[in-house]
Coordinates of C-alpha atoms in Angstrom, one line a residue:
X122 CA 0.0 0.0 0.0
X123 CA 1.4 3.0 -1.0
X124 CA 0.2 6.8 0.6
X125 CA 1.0 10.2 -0.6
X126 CA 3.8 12.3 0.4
X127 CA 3.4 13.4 4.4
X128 CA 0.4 10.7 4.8
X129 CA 0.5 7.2 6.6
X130 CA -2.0 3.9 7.1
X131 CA -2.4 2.7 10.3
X132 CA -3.5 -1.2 10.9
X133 CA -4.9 -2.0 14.2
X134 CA -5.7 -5.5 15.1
X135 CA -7.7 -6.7 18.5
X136 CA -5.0 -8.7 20.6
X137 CA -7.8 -8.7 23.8
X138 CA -7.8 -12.3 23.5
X139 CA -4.0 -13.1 23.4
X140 CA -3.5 -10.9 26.1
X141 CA -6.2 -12.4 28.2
X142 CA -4.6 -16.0 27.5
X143 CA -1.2 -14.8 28.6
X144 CA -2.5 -13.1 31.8
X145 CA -4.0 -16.9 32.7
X146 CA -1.1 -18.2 31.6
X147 CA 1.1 -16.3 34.4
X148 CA -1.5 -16.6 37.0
X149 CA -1.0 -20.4 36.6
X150 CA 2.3 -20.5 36.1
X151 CA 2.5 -18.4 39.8
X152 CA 0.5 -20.8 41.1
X153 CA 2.4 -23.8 40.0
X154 CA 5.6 -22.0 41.2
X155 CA 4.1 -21.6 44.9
X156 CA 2.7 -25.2 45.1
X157 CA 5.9 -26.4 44.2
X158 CA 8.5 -24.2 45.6
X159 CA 7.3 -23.8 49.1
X160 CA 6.3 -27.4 49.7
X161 CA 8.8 -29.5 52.2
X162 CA 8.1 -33.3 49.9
X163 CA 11.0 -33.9 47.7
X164 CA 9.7 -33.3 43.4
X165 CA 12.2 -34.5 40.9
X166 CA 11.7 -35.5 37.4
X167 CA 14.5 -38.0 35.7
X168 CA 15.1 -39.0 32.3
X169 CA 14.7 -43.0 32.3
X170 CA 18.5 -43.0 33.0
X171 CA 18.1 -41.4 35.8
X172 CA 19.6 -38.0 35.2
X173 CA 17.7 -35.1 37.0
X174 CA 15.4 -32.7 34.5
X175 CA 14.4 -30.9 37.9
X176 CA 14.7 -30.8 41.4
X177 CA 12.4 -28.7 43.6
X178 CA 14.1 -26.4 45.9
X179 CA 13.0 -28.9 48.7
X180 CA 15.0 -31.5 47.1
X181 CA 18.1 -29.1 46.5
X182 CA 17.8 -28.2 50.4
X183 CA 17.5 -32.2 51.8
X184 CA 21.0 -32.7 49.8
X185 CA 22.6 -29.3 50.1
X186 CA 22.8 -29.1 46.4
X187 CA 22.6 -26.7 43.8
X188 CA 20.1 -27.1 41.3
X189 CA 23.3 -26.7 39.2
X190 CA 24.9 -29.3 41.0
X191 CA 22.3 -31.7 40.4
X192 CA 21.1 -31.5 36.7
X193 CA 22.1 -33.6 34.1
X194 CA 23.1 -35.9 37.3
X195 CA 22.0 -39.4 37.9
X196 CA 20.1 -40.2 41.3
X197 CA 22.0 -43.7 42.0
X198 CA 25.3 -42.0 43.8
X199 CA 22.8 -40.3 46.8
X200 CA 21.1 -44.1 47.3
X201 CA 22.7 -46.2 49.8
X202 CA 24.5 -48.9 48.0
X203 CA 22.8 -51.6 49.8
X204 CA 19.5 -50.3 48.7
X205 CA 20.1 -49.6 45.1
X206 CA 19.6 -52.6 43.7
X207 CA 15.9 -53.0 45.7
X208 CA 15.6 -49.3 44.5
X209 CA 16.3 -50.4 40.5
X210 CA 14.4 -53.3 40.9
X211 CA 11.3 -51.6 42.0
X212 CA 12.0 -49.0 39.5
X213 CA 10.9 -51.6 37.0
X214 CA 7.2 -51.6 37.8
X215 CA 7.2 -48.3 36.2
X216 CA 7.5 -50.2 32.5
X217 CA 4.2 -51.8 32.8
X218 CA 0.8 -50.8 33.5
X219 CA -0.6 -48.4 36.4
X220 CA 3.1 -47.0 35.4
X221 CA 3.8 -46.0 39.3
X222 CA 6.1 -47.8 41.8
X223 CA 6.6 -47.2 45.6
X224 CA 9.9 -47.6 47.2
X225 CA 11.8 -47.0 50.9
X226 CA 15.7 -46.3 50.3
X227 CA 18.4 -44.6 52.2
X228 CA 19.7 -41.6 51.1
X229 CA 22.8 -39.4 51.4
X230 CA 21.4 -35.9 52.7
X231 CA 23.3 -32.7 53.6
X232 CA 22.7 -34.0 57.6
X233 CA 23.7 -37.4 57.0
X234 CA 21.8 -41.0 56.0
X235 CA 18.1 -40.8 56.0
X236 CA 15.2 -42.8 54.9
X237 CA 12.9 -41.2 52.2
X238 CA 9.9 -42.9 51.2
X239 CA 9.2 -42.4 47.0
X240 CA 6.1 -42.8 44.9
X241 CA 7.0 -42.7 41.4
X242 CA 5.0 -41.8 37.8
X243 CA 6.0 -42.6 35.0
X244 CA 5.4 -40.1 32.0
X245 CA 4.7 -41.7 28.8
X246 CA 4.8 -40.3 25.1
X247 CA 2.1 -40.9 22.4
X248 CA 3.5 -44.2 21.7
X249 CA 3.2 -45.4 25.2
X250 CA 6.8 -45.5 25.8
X251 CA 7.9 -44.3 29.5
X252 CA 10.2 -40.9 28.2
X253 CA 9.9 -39.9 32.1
X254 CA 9.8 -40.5 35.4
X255 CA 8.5 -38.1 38.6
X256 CA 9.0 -38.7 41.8
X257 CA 7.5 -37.6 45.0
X258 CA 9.5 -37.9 48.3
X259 CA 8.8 -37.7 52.3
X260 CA 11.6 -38.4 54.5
X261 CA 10.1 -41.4 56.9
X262 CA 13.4 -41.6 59.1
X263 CA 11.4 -41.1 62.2
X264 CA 8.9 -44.0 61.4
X265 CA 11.6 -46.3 60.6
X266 CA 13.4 -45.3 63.6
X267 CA 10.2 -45.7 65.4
X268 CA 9.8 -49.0 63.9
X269 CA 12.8 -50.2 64.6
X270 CA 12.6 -49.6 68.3
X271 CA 10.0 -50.9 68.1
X272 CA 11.1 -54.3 67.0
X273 CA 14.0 -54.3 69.8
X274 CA 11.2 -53.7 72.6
X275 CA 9.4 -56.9 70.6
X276 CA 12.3 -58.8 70.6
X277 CA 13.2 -57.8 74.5
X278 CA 10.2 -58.5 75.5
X279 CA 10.0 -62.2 74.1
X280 CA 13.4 -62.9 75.2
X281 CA 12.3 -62.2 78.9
X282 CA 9.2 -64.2 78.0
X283 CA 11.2 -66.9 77.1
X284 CA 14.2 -66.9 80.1
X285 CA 10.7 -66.7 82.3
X286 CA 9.4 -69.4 80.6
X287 CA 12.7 -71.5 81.3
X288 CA 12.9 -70.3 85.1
X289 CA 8.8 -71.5 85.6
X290 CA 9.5 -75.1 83.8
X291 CA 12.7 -75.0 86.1
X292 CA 10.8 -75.4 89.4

């Protein structure tokens, strides 16, 4: 289109809608961020190697880790090596069908060895094909310790059941 000397066109087009979408677009976005940031379980999401896509900032904090530190890194060195293989093993469920696994492991945090309790989900392309895998943590050291305590009061108590027992059929 072409104007005379010292005039101009002007074309004007109604971008309401686009703007509208992009305004719910960073309201959600906020929202996601404060669910996820300021929530104490552990989020990560791994490639099916095992190399971190994302840590939440409560995952970063439990291993006194960068986010830096941690991405493009594989999970397996912060297991206890006596649970990886249990860890790897369950891991497997996540190939078939509801795609989800549950696992207890040790893990090497910033304070030391602690239990952490994992459900798993794994993410699957249009092909059906697991492309990745999300986790969601709770450290359960208290419960196992509880548990474990537990067991030694059990296995106390049936000892001095059983030295009574001996002393009674004694007599």
């Amino acid at each position: 289109y072409q104007t005379a000397p010292h005039q101009f066109a002007t074309v004007f087009s109604d971008i309401t809608d686009r703007k509208l979408a992009q305004d719910r677009l960073k309201t959600s976005e906020e929202k996601y961020r404060l669910l996820v940031e300021n929530q104490s379980d552990l989020i990560v999401k791994v490639d099916v190697e095992g190399r971190f896509l994302y840590v939440s900032p409560s995952y970063c904090q439990t291993f006194g880790k960068t986010e830096q530190d941690l991405l493009g890194q594989t999970f397996a060195p912060l297991v206890h090596e006596d649970d990886l293989p249990a860890t790897l093993q369950a891991m497997e469920a996540l190939y078939q069908p509801p795609h989800t696994c549950y696992l207890e492991q040790r893990a090497k945090t910033q304070v030391g060895w602690r239990w952490l309790a994992w459900n798993d989900t794994a993410v699957l392309n249009d092909r059906g094909e697991v492309v990745e895998i999300i986790g969601h943590g709770v450290d359960i050291t208290r419960r196992k310790q509880a548990e474990e305590e537990l067991w030694q009061l059990k296995e106390n108590l049936e000892q001095q059941v059983a030295e009574k027992t001996r002393e009674l059929q004694q007599r």
